[in-house]
Amino acid sequence: PRAGQLLTLLIDYEAGEGPGVCWLSPEQTAGKQKPYMYTQGQAVLNRSFFPCFDTPSVKFTYSATVKVPEGFTAVMSATSWEKQKDNTFVFKMSQPIPSYLIALVVGDIVSADVGPRSRVWAEPCLIEAAKKEYDGVIEEFLVVGEKLFGPYVWGRYDILFMPPSFPFGGMENPCLTFVTPCLLAGDRSLVDVIIHEISHSWFGNLVTNATWGEFWLNEGFTMYAQRRISTEVYGLPYTCLEAATGRALLRQHMDATGEDHPLNKLRVVIEPGFCLFLGINPDDTYNETPYEKGYCFVSYLAHLVGNQRKFDAFLQAYVNRFKFQSITADDTLGFFLEYFPELKEKGVDSIPGFEFDRWLNTPGWPPYLPDLSPGQQLMRPADELAELWAADGLNMEAIEAVDITGWRTYQLVYFLDQVLQKSPLPEGNVKRLSKMYPKISKAQNAELRLRWCQIVLENNLEAEYSKVKDFLHSQGKQKYTLPLYRAMWGGSEATRALAMEIFSATAPQLHINVQNYVKKILGLGGAE
């Protein structure tokens, strides 16, 4: 062939038990009747699904023809799909994307429209709940996102509710976000998780980190975008409260690993065999740094500009300049200084203590923290209430004077985090608390259930151990499952026995990586 001539290369291959393709038995699904398969490409797993340049620095369009057995449906992260005869589905993605965003699901799934360009997909037993929870809300978020960051280029924005064993909160596959069924709280209280995945439509999917060592370019900008949309939709106080829970997670992570751990830099040097960060196993230290420290750096850039409207305009120009490309932090920061020449002239990239280089290459706590004080009006009452419940003699009059019926999820989460920090509480207090707030102790909301279970374990409230059991039987999300096994294993003989009992009953329904992490926690010699 001559230089510049197009080649068609045909590769015949088989994909088996690789880590990127997950085969679920019927008991790992919600319906428990039929098997299910899905792929998870991020970060470098799609090489076990199809031959590709498995790096985020290369983008391409794709098409696929998928033949499935009768009674099953296939969906992919594609701009168009059609069903042909013989249960064959044809998909096309017309925009260039990196390999990690190609995703396929085959299962007993159905769909329902929830907006002009959105539908929900789920197993038949979940579709009503999914439609009720998301009807009308997705479009609102998309419209605000477009107003802030420019046109939504992917055509449709559909959401697929995965089986309960899906180990992540969400995966931003273009046109078709995969999410945990834990988001079906029944009261729309967790829809803000969707705002994060929607924000990836601009940051991550349209403008992409060229290497996984600069993952913060995907996640830090997405956290910033998510909180911008949330501020427009829910207001500043609520968004600051959500950001405060994020900051607390970053603090916990840095305390656990040590601030100067090499993972706690924004620019991570990925050594060969350095798999921890890459999510080759979606790692149990679940690294908050690219998300929350990245968010702080983007907030610092906004602070340098000093005007929200101007910074919003910069973000829109940034997306427009680098759309469909893969870039490095040098590209991002170079464009920032080019866009604001007056800041470049002032040398804002080298202000002592806040040097861009220090942000990128020095591990540890962010040099700058955005002001979250507007959240104080929601945090203060929660702090005061937690104080009351931690007291030796309960002042029931003061407690009953606080009305929590109007508190939204993150305010309740913040309250429970404070109670957990003060645990174990004096004898009998948690029992009273449980009785007083069925909204919390009987919640269906996974974020509340996680924290209530942690409080039950920390306070040895044996009467409610069944709630821990029920929660771990109902879902297998890594971020909810591992902390509870750690709490049980770090507790009494009784909680250790509980851990063993729950694990032996639920192991088959967990994702293989999560099974291995739990084995490690329980000293059962899981994979290192």
Short mmCIF file of C-alpha atoms in Angstrom, two decimals:
data_model
loop_
_atom_site.label_atom_id
_atom_site.label_comp_id
_atom_site.label_asym_id
_atom_site.label_seq_id
_atom_site.Cartn_x
_atom_site.Cartn_y
_atom_site.Cartn_z
CA PRO A 1 0.00 0.00 0.00
CA ARG A 2 1.05 3.62 -0.67
CA ALA A 3 1.47 6.17 2.08
CA GLY A 4 -1.86 7.84 2.85
CA GLN A 5 -3.91 4.98 1.42
CA LEU A 6 -6.80 3.74 3.62
CA LEU A 7 -6.60 0.13 4.77
CA THR A 8 -9.34 -2.14 6.02
CA LEU A 9 -8.00 -4.61 8.54
CA LEU A 10 -10.10 -7.61 9.53
CA ILE A 11 -9.24 -9.19 12.90
CA ASP A 12 -10.89 -12.42 13.96
CA TYR A 13 -10.81 -12.68 17.76
CA GLU A 14 -12.55 -14.16 20.79
CA ALA A 15 -13.13 -12.46 24.14
CA GLY A 16 -13.43 -14.70 27.16
CA GLU A 17 -13.05 -14.12 30.87
CA GLY A 18 -11.17 -10.82 30.64
CA PRO A 19 -11.74 -8.19 33.37
CA GLY A 20 -13.54 -5.78 31.00
CA VAL A 21 -16.46 -8.11 30.26
CA CYS A 22 -18.72 -9.01 33.20
CA TRP A 23 -20.97 -12.06 32.93
CA LEU A 24 -23.71 -12.10 35.57
CA SER A 25 -25.65 -15.15 36.61
CA PRO A 26 -29.42 -14.68 37.11
CA GLU A 27 -28.99 -14.29 40.90
CA GLN A 28 -26.76 -11.25 40.34
CA THR A 29 -29.60 -9.39 38.57
CA ALA A 30 -32.68 -7.66 39.98
CA GLY A 31 -35.14 -9.98 38.23
CA LYS A 32 -33.16 -13.14 39.12
CA GLN A 33 -34.56 -14.92 36.02
CA LYS A 34 -32.05 -14.39 33.20
CA PRO A 35 -28.31 -13.87 32.85
CA TYR A 36 -26.86 -10.45 31.96
CA MET A 37 -23.59 -9.14 30.55
CA TYR A 38 -22.00 -5.70 30.58
CA THR A 39 -18.62 -4.20 29.77
CA GLN A 40 -16.65 -1.73 31.88
CA GLY A 41 -13.83 -0.10 29.91
CA GLN A 42 -12.43 2.57 32.21
CA ALA A 43 -9.53 2.77 32.61
CA VAL A 44 -7.69 0.13 30.52
CA LEU A 45 -10.04 -2.84 30.43
CA ASN A 46 -11.58 -2.62 26.94
CA ARG A 47 -8.45 -4.29 25.51
CA SER A 48 -9.98 -7.50 26.91
CA PHE A 49 -13.25 -6.81 25.02
CA PHE A 50 -12.03 -5.89 21.49
CA PRO A 51 -8.71 -5.07 19.77
CA CYS A 52 -8.07 -1.33 20.14
CA PHE A 53 -5.58 1.43 20.91
CA ASP A 54 -6.53 1.31 24.56
CA THR A 55 -5.36 4.76 25.58
CA PRO A 56 -7.44 7.91 26.12
CA SER A 57 -5.05 9.80 23.80
CA VAL A 58 -6.61 8.16 20.69
CA LYS A 59 -10.20 8.92 19.59
CA PHE A 60 -12.26 7.24 16.89
CA THR A 61 -15.83 6.61 15.68
CA TYR A 62 -17.17 3.04 15.71
CA SER A 63 -20.02 0.84 14.55
CA ALA A 64 -21.07 -2.59 15.80
CA THR A 65 -23.47 -5.37 14.89
CA VAL A 66 -24.59 -7.47 17.85
CA LYS A 67 -26.67 -10.65 17.60
CA VAL A 68 -28.26 -11.81 20.85
CA PRO A 69 -30.53 -14.71 21.88
CA GLU A 70 -34.33 -14.39 21.81
CA GLY A 71 -35.67 -12.59 24.91
CA PHE A 72 -32.59 -10.34 25.27
CA THR A 73 -31.87 -6.76 24.20
CA ALA A 74 -28.49 -5.19 23.39
CA VAL A 75 -27.65 -1.50 24.00
CA MET A 76 -24.38 0.39 23.43
CA SER A 77 -22.87 3.83 23.98
CA ALA A 78 -23.76 4.95 20.45
CA THR A 79 -25.49 7.87 18.77
CA SER A 80 -27.81 5.57 16.80
CA TRP A 81 -29.13 2.05 17.17
CA GLU A 82 -31.68 -0.04 15.31
CA LYS A 83 -33.09 -3.50 15.78
CA GLN A 84 -33.01 -5.73 12.69
CA LYS A 85 -34.39 -9.23 12.10
CA ASP A 86 -33.05 -12.27 14.00
CA ASN A 87 -32.62 -10.24 17.19
CA THR A 88 -29.67 -8.37 15.68
CA PHE A 89 -28.86 -4.81 16.77
CA VAL A 90 -26.81 -2.30 14.75
CA PHE A 91 -25.04 0.60 16.50
CA LYS A 92 -23.14 3.64 15.23
CA MET A 93 -21.20 6.25 17.19
CA SER A 94 -20.75 9.22 14.86
CA GLN A 95 -18.53 11.31 17.20
CA PRO A 96 -14.91 10.35 17.95
CA ILE A 97 -14.45 8.88 21.45
CA PRO A 98 -11.59 7.16 23.34
CA SER A 99 -11.68 3.36 23.70
CA TYR A 100 -12.73 3.38 27.37
CA LEU A 101 -16.13 4.89 26.50
CA ILE A 102 -17.30 2.02 24.30
CA ALA A 103 -19.77 -0.05 26.30
CA LEU A 104 -22.20 -2.90 25.67
CA VAL A 105 -25.01 -4.39 27.74
CA VAL A 106 -27.04 -7.48 26.90
CA GLY A 107 -29.89 -8.45 29.19
CA ASP A 108 -33.61 -8.64 29.77
CA ILE A 109 -34.07 -4.85 29.64
CA VAL A 110 -36.83 -2.46 28.58
CA SER A 111 -37.04 1.33 28.22
CA ALA A 112 -39.37 4.24 29.01
CA ASP A 113 -39.22 7.87 27.85
CA VAL A 114 -38.50 10.48 30.54
CA GLY A 115 -37.79 13.54 28.36
CA PRO A 116 -37.50 14.83 24.79
CA ARG A 117 -34.05 13.25 24.33
CA SER A 118 -33.89 10.85 27.27
CA ARG A 119 -35.15 7.44 28.24
CA VAL A 120 -34.43 5.12 31.12
CA TRP A 121 -33.42 1.48 30.56
CA ALA A 122 -33.80 -1.16 33.26
CA GLU A 123 -34.87 -4.71 33.98
CA PRO A 124 -38.68 -4.98 33.74
CA CYS A 125 -39.07 -5.15 37.54
CA LEU A 126 -37.33 -1.76 37.94
CA ILE A 127 -38.65 0.22 34.97
CA GLU A 128 -41.67 1.78 36.72
CA ALA A 129 -39.53 3.01 39.62
CA ALA A 130 -36.91 4.35 37.19
CA LYS A 131 -39.48 6.24 35.14
CA LYS A 132 -41.10 7.76 38.24
CA GLU A 133 -37.75 8.87 39.71
CA TYR A 134 -36.37 10.49 36.54
CA ASP A 135 -39.39 11.73 34.60
CA GLY A 136 -38.73 15.33 33.53
CA VAL A 137 -35.60 15.94 35.63
CA ILE A 138 -32.88 14.98 33.14
CA GLU A 139 -33.88 17.60 30.58
CA GLU A 140 -33.67 20.32 33.24
CA PHE A 141 -30.05 19.37 34.01
CA LEU A 142 -29.13 19.11 30.29
CA VAL A 143 -30.56 22.56 29.56
CA VAL A 144 -28.60 24.15 32.41
CA GLY A 145 -25.45 22.30 31.28
CA GLU A 146 -25.87 23.62 27.72
CA LYS A 147 -26.42 27.15 28.99
CA LEU A 148 -23.16 26.95 30.98
CA PHE A 149 -20.84 24.83 28.80
CA GLY A 150 -22.20 24.94 25.24
CA PRO A 151 -24.16 22.53 23.05
CA TYR A 152 -24.77 18.92 24.12
CA VAL A 153 -23.26 17.10 21.13
CA TRP A 154 -24.24 13.47 21.82
CA GLY A 155 -27.86 13.51 20.64
CA ARG A 156 -29.56 11.37 23.27
CA TYR A 157 -28.88 11.17 26.99
CA ASP A 158 -30.22 7.84 28.23
CA ILE A 159 -29.66 6.18 31.60
CA LEU A 160 -29.31 2.45 32.12
CA PHE A 161 -30.02 1.13 35.62
CA MET A 162 -27.60 -1.72 36.12
CA PRO A 163 -28.18 -4.87 38.20
CA PRO A 164 -27.62 -4.44 41.97
CA SER A 165 -24.16 -6.05 41.74
CA PHE A 166 -22.79 -3.16 39.59
CA PRO A 167 -19.83 -2.02 41.73
CA PHE A 168 -19.84 1.71 40.82
CA GLY A 169 -22.13 4.70 41.29
CA GLY A 170 -22.11 5.62 37.62
CA MET A 171 -20.11 5.30 34.40
CA GLU A 172 -20.45 8.14 31.91
CA ASN A 173 -20.64 6.08 28.71
CA PRO A 174 -21.71 8.61 26.03
CA CYS A 175 -25.44 8.64 25.09
CA LEU A 176 -26.01 5.93 27.72
CA THR A 177 -24.84 6.49 31.31
CA PHE A 178 -24.66 3.31 33.42
CA VAL A 179 -25.80 3.84 37.03
CA THR A 180 -26.33 1.84 40.20
CA PRO A 181 -29.97 0.99 41.04
CA CYS A 182 -29.19 2.53 44.46
CA LEU A 183 -30.15 5.85 42.81
CA LEU A 184 -33.78 4.68 42.84
CA ALA A 185 -34.41 6.14 46.29
CA GLY A 186 -38.13 6.65 45.63
CA ASP A 187 -38.02 10.36 46.43
CA ARG A 188 -35.64 11.86 43.82
CA SER A 189 -33.17 12.58 46.62
CA LEU A 190 -30.14 11.16 44.78
CA VAL A 191 -30.67 12.64 41.32
CA ASP A 192 -27.63 14.88 41.79
CA VAL A 193 -25.41 11.85 41.09
CA ILE A 194 -26.81 12.08 37.55
CA ILE A 195 -25.64 15.71 37.35
CA HIS A 196 -22.07 14.42 37.74
CA GLU A 197 -22.46 11.96 34.87
CA ILE A 198 -24.21 14.58 32.70
CA SER A 199 -21.28 16.97 33.34
CA HIS A 200 -18.93 14.39 31.82
CA SER A 201 -20.70 15.05 28.49
CA TRP A 202 -18.42 18.12 28.27
CA PHE A 203 -15.53 17.30 30.63
CA GLY A 204 -14.12 13.83 30.04
CA ASN A 205 -16.14 12.70 27.05
CA LEU A 206 -15.71 15.77 24.82
CA VAL A 207 -12.42 17.11 26.25
CA THR A 208 -10.45 14.12 27.53
CA ASN A 209 -7.28 13.57 29.57
CA ALA A 210 -4.59 12.26 27.19
CA THR A 211 -3.14 10.04 29.95
CA TRP A 212 -4.59 8.48 33.10
CA GLY A 213 -1.85 10.22 35.07
CA GLU A 214 -3.83 13.45 34.59
CA PHE A 215 -7.24 12.00 35.44
CA TRP A 216 -8.04 15.23 37.33
CA LEU A 217 -8.64 16.90 33.95
CA ASN A 218 -11.67 14.61 33.60
CA GLU A 219 -12.81 14.48 37.20
CA GLY A 220 -11.79 17.83 38.73
CA PHE A 221 -13.49 19.78 35.93
CA THR A 222 -16.52 17.46 36.12
CA MET A 223 -16.88 18.06 39.88
CA TYR A 224 -16.68 21.80 39.22
CA ALA A 225 -19.26 21.56 36.41
CA GLN A 226 -21.54 19.37 38.54
CA ARG A 227 -21.49 21.96 41.33
CA ARG A 228 -22.11 24.80 38.89
CA ILE A 229 -25.23 23.02 37.57
CA SER A 230 -26.28 22.13 41.12
CA THR A 231 -25.93 25.78 42.19
CA GLU A 232 -28.20 26.88 39.33
CA VAL A 233 -30.80 24.18 40.10
CA TYR A 234 -30.66 23.80 43.90
CA GLY A 235 -28.95 26.99 45.07
CA LEU A 236 -25.61 27.78 46.69
CA PRO A 237 -26.23 26.66 50.31
CA TYR A 238 -27.22 23.11 49.29
CA THR A 239 -24.34 22.84 46.82
CA CYS A 240 -21.83 24.00 49.46
CA LEU A 241 -23.20 21.36 51.82
CA GLU A 242 -22.70 18.65 49.15
CA ALA A 243 -19.17 19.99 48.51
CA ALA A 244 -18.47 19.87 52.27
CA THR A 245 -19.30 16.14 52.31
CA GLY A 246 -16.89 15.77 49.37
CA ARG A 247 -14.18 17.63 51.27
CA ALA A 248 -14.73 15.34 54.28
CA LEU A 249 -14.17 12.32 52.00
CA LEU A 250 -10.90 13.87 50.76
CA ARG A 251 -9.82 14.43 54.39
CA GLN A 252 -10.63 10.79 55.29
CA HIS A 253 -8.71 9.57 52.22
CA MET A 254 -5.63 11.67 52.99
CA ASP A 255 -5.68 10.68 56.66
CA ALA A 256 -5.86 7.02 55.65
CA THR A 257 -3.04 7.15 53.06
CA GLY A 258 -0.88 9.92 54.54
CA GLU A 259 -0.84 13.34 52.85
CA ASP A 260 2.48 12.81 51.11
CA HIS A 261 1.42 9.54 49.47
CA PRO A 262 2.33 9.80 45.74
CA LEU A 263 -1.34 9.21 44.82
CA ASN A 264 -2.22 12.51 46.48
CA LYS A 265 -0.82 14.58 43.60
CA LEU A 266 -2.88 15.78 40.66
CA ARG A 267 -0.21 14.62 38.19
CA VAL A 268 0.47 10.99 38.99
CA VAL A 269 3.48 9.23 37.51
CA ILE A 270 2.14 5.90 36.32
CA GLU A 271 4.93 3.35 36.55
CA PRO A 272 4.63 0.10 34.61
CA GLY A 273 2.79 -2.24 36.96
CA PHE A 274 1.41 0.71 38.93
CA CYS A 275 -2.14 -0.59 38.79
CA LEU A 276 -3.59 0.88 41.93
CA PHE A 277 -4.59 4.21 40.45
CA LEU A 278 -5.56 2.90 37.05
CA GLY A 279 -8.56 1.14 38.43
CA ILE A 280 -7.40 -2.18 37.03
CA ASN A 281 -9.07 -3.12 40.20
CA PRO A 282 -11.46 -0.28 40.99
CA ASP A 283 -9.32 0.21 44.02
CA ASP A 284 -10.50 -0.09 47.60
CA THR A 285 -8.71 3.11 48.59
CA TYR A 286 -11.15 4.72 46.09
CA ASN A 287 -8.99 7.72 45.40
CA GLU A 288 -10.70 11.07 46.01
CA THR A 289 -7.69 13.20 44.94
CA PRO A 290 -8.43 13.71 41.21
CA TYR A 291 -12.06 14.50 42.10
CA GLU A 292 -11.88 16.75 45.15
CA LYS A 293 -8.33 18.16 44.95
CA GLY A 294 -8.96 18.62 41.22
CA TYR A 295 -12.15 20.51 42.10
CA CYS A 296 -10.14 22.76 44.43
CA PHE A 297 -7.63 23.57 41.66
CA VAL A 298 -10.39 24.48 39.17
CA SER A 299 -12.01 26.56 41.93
CA TYR A 300 -8.64 28.27 42.47
CA LEU A 301 -8.50 29.18 38.76
CA ALA A 302 -12.02 30.65 39.11
CA HIS A 303 -10.85 32.54 42.20
CA LEU A 304 -7.93 34.04 40.22
CA VAL A 305 -10.43 35.28 37.62
CA GLY A 306 -12.61 36.66 40.39
CA ASN A 307 -15.82 36.79 38.35
CA GLN A 308 -18.14 33.80 37.91
CA ARG A 309 -19.59 34.99 34.60
CA LYS A 310 -16.12 35.43 33.09
CA PHE A 311 -14.99 32.02 34.34
CA ASP A 312 -18.14 30.37 32.93
CA ALA A 313 -17.32 31.99 29.58
CA PHE A 314 -13.76 30.63 29.83
CA LEU A 315 -15.09 27.08 30.44
CA GLN A 316 -17.28 27.36 27.35
CA ALA A 317 -14.31 28.60 25.27
CA TYR A 318 -12.14 25.78 26.68
CA VAL A 319 -14.65 23.10 25.67
CA ASN A 320 -15.00 24.67 22.24
CA ARG A 321 -11.22 24.89 21.74
CA PHE A 322 -10.44 21.28 22.72
CA LYS A 323 -13.64 19.36 21.85
CA PHE A 324 -13.05 15.85 20.45
CA GLN A 325 -9.39 16.11 21.50
CA SER A 326 -7.27 14.51 24.23
CA ILE A 327 -5.14 17.01 26.12
CA THR A 328 -2.63 17.47 28.95
CA ALA A 329 -2.72 19.81 31.94
CA ASP A 330 -0.14 21.96 30.13
CA ASP A 331 -2.66 22.48 27.31
CA THR A 332 -5.37 23.42 29.82
CA LEU A 333 -3.26 25.83 31.85
CA GLY A 334 -1.61 27.28 28.73
CA PHE A 335 -5.05 28.05 27.30
CA PHE A 336 -6.15 29.57 30.63
CA LEU A 337 -3.22 32.02 30.61
CA GLU A 338 -3.73 32.78 26.92
CA TYR A 339 -7.45 33.48 27.53
CA PHE A 340 -6.68 35.81 30.47
CA PRO A 341 -3.52 37.69 29.30
CA GLU A 342 -3.79 40.11 32.25
CA LEU A 343 -3.42 37.15 34.64
CA LYS A 344 -0.50 35.79 32.63
CA GLU A 345 1.17 39.20 32.90
CA LYS A 346 0.69 39.17 36.69
CA GLY A 347 2.45 35.77 36.81
CA VAL A 348 -0.44 33.98 38.55
CA ASP A 349 1.12 30.63 37.64
CA SER A 350 3.95 31.21 40.10
CA ILE A 351 2.41 32.91 43.17
CA PRO A 352 4.46 31.53 46.12
CA GLY A 353 2.65 28.60 47.74
CA PHE A 354 0.08 28.42 44.94
CA GLU A 355 2.34 27.70 41.94
CA PHE A 356 0.61 25.70 39.19
CA ASP A 357 3.58 23.34 39.35
CA ARG A 358 2.99 22.79 43.07
CA TRP A 359 -0.70 22.06 42.46
CA LEU A 360 0.23 19.41 39.91
CA ASN A 361 3.33 17.81 41.37
CA THR A 362 3.27 18.14 45.17
CA PRO A 363 1.20 15.61 47.11
CA GLY A 364 -0.99 16.69 50.01
CA TRP A 365 -3.87 18.92 51.03
CA PRO A 366 -4.97 21.52 48.42
CA PRO A 367 -3.20 24.90 48.87
CA TYR A 368 -6.54 26.67 48.30
CA LEU A 369 -10.02 25.68 49.48
CA PRO A 370 -13.13 27.32 48.00
CA ASP A 371 -15.35 29.09 50.52
CA LEU A 372 -18.22 26.80 51.51
CA SER A 373 -19.63 29.10 54.20
CA PRO A 374 -22.99 29.56 52.40
CA GLY A 375 -23.59 25.93 53.44
CA GLN A 376 -23.31 26.93 57.12
CA GLN A 377 -27.02 27.76 57.35
CA LEU A 378 -27.69 24.05 56.63
CA MET A 379 -24.70 22.67 58.56
CA ARG A 380 -25.14 24.60 61.79
CA PRO A 381 -28.53 23.08 62.74
CA ALA A 382 -27.18 19.61 61.88
CA ASP A 383 -24.06 20.18 64.03
CA GLU A 384 -26.18 21.40 66.95
CA LEU A 385 -28.58 18.45 66.69
CA ALA A 386 -25.70 15.95 66.63
CA GLU A 387 -24.30 17.62 69.79
CA LEU A 388 -27.65 17.18 71.53
CA TRP A 389 -27.77 13.45 70.68
CA ALA A 390 -24.21 12.88 71.91
CA ALA A 391 -24.97 14.29 75.38
CA ASP A 392 -25.05 12.14 78.52
CA GLY A 393 -28.54 13.10 79.65
CA LEU A 394 -30.68 13.70 76.55
CA ASN A 395 -32.39 17.09 76.48
CA MET A 396 -35.55 15.84 74.73
CA GLU A 397 -37.19 19.26 74.84
CA ALA A 398 -34.36 20.79 72.78
CA ILE A 399 -34.27 17.77 70.46
CA GLU A 400 -38.00 17.86 69.80
CA ALA A 401 -37.77 21.57 68.99
CA VAL A 402 -35.67 20.73 65.89
CA ASP A 403 -37.83 19.85 62.90
CA ILE A 404 -35.93 17.74 60.37
CA THR A 405 -38.88 17.00 58.06
CA GLY A 406 -37.65 19.58 55.54
CA TRP A 407 -34.01 18.45 55.51
CA ARG A 408 -32.75 17.20 52.15
CA THR A 409 -30.45 14.20 51.70
CA TYR A 410 -27.09 15.92 52.10
CA GLN A 411 -28.21 17.74 55.23
CA LEU A 412 -29.25 14.40 56.77
CA VAL A 413 -26.01 12.79 55.52
CA TYR A 414 -24.02 15.60 57.13
CA PHE A 415 -25.94 15.13 60.41
CA LEU A 416 -25.30 11.36 60.39
CA ASP A 417 -21.61 11.91 59.63
CA GLN A 418 -21.41 14.08 62.76
CA VAL A 419 -23.25 11.44 64.84
CA LEU A 420 -20.89 8.76 63.52
CA GLN A 421 -17.84 10.86 64.45
CA LYS A 422 -19.21 11.17 68.00
CA SER A 423 -20.04 7.44 68.26
CA PRO A 424 -20.25 5.36 70.34
CA LEU A 425 -22.91 7.55 71.95
CA PRO A 426 -23.96 7.14 75.60
CA GLU A 427 -25.98 3.99 76.34
CA GLY A 428 -29.52 4.06 74.90
CA ASN A 429 -29.14 7.24 72.83
CA VAL A 430 -28.99 5.57 69.42
CA LYS A 431 -32.05 3.49 70.24
CA ARG A 432 -33.97 6.69 71.05
CA LEU A 433 -32.63 8.36 67.90
CA SER A 434 -33.80 5.42 65.79
CA LYS A 435 -37.30 5.62 67.24
CA MET A 436 -37.48 9.40 66.93
CA TYR A 437 -36.48 9.55 63.22
CA PRO A 438 -37.94 6.65 61.21
CA LYS A 439 -37.18 8.88 58.18
CA ILE A 440 -33.52 8.01 58.87
CA SER A 441 -33.56 4.57 60.50
CA LYS A 442 -36.06 3.14 57.99
CA ALA A 443 -34.76 5.08 54.96
CA GLN A 444 -34.67 3.47 51.51
CA ASN A 445 -32.04 5.99 50.44
CA ALA A 446 -28.66 4.24 50.05
CA GLU A 447 -26.57 7.20 51.29
CA LEU A 448 -28.65 7.30 54.48
CA ARG A 449 -28.74 3.50 54.81
CA LEU A 450 -24.94 3.30 54.61
CA ARG A 451 -24.46 5.82 57.40
CA TRP A 452 -27.23 4.40 59.56
CA CYS A 453 -25.66 0.93 59.28
CA GLN A 454 -22.27 2.40 60.23
CA ILE A 455 -23.85 4.04 63.30
CA VAL A 456 -25.64 0.79 64.26
CA LEU A 457 -22.31 -1.11 64.11
CA GLU A 458 -20.25 1.56 65.84
CA ASN A 459 -22.78 1.60 68.73
CA ASN A 460 -23.30 -2.20 68.87
CA LEU A 461 -27.06 -1.77 68.41
CA GLU A 462 -27.73 -5.50 67.99
CA ALA A 463 -31.48 -4.99 67.61
CA GLU A 464 -30.81 -3.39 64.20
CA TYR A 465 -28.04 -5.63 62.83
CA SER A 466 -30.72 -6.99 60.47
CA LYS A 467 -30.64 -3.61 58.67
CA VAL A 468 -26.95 -4.12 57.85
CA LYS A 469 -27.80 -7.56 56.54
CA ASP A 470 -30.72 -6.28 54.42
CA PHE A 471 -28.64 -3.44 52.93
CA LEU A 472 -25.75 -5.72 51.95
CA HIS A 473 -28.19 -8.26 50.48
CA SER A 474 -29.88 -5.53 48.40
CA GLN A 475 -26.85 -4.12 46.50
CA GLY A 476 -23.13 -4.61 45.84
CA LYS A 477 -21.81 -1.12 45.24
CA GLN A 478 -18.16 -1.02 46.30
CA LYS A 479 -18.40 2.35 48.07
CA TYR A 480 -21.21 1.02 50.32
CA THR A 481 -20.06 -2.57 50.74
CA LEU A 482 -16.41 -2.25 51.80
CA PRO A 483 -16.84 0.31 54.61
CA LEU A 484 -19.49 -1.89 56.26
CA TYR A 485 -17.31 -5.00 56.12
CA ARG A 486 -14.42 -2.96 57.56
CA ALA A 487 -16.69 -1.76 60.38
CA MET A 488 -17.94 -5.29 61.14
CA TRP A 489 -14.44 -6.78 61.05
CA GLY A 490 -13.09 -4.02 63.28
CA GLY A 491 -15.88 -4.58 65.83
CA SER A 492 -16.92 -7.29 68.29
CA GLU A 493 -17.06 -11.09 68.01
CA ALA A 494 -20.76 -10.69 67.16
CA THR A 495 -20.14 -8.27 64.29
CA ARG A 496 -17.33 -10.46 62.92
CA ALA A 497 -19.70 -13.42 62.89
CA LEU A 498 -22.30 -11.21 61.18
CA ALA A 499 -19.76 -10.29 58.50
CA MET A 500 -18.98 -13.95 57.77
CA GLU A 501 -22.66 -14.86 57.69
CA ILE A 502 -23.61 -12.03 55.29
CA PHE A 503 -20.62 -12.66 53.03
CA SER A 504 -21.22 -16.39 52.68
CA ALA A 505 -24.83 -15.63 51.68
CA THR A 506 -24.11 -12.72 49.29
CA ALA A 507 -20.71 -13.54 47.75
CA PRO A 508 -22.18 -15.06 44.55
CA GLN A 509 -24.10 -11.85 43.81
CA LEU A 510 -21.05 -9.55 44.17
CA HIS A 511 -18.74 -8.34 41.38
CA ILE A 512 -15.55 -10.47 41.37
CA ASN A 513 -13.33 -7.49 42.36
CA VAL A 514 -15.60 -6.64 45.28
CA GLN A 515 -15.62 -10.30 46.38
CA ASN A 516 -11.83 -10.23 46.47
CA TYR A 517 -11.69 -6.98 48.46
CA VAL A 518 -14.13 -8.36 51.04
CA LYS A 519 -12.08 -11.58 51.31
CA LYS A 520 -9.04 -9.44 51.98
CA ILE A 521 -10.86 -7.51 54.76
CA LEU A 522 -12.11 -10.78 56.33
CA GLY A 523 -8.64 -12.36 56.10
CA LEU A 524 -9.87 -15.02 53.68
CA GLY A 525 -6.84 -14.63 51.42
CA GLY A 526 -8.48 -12.65 48.61
CA ALA A 527 -6.40 -11.27 45.76
CA GLU A 528 -3.79 -8.74 46.79
#
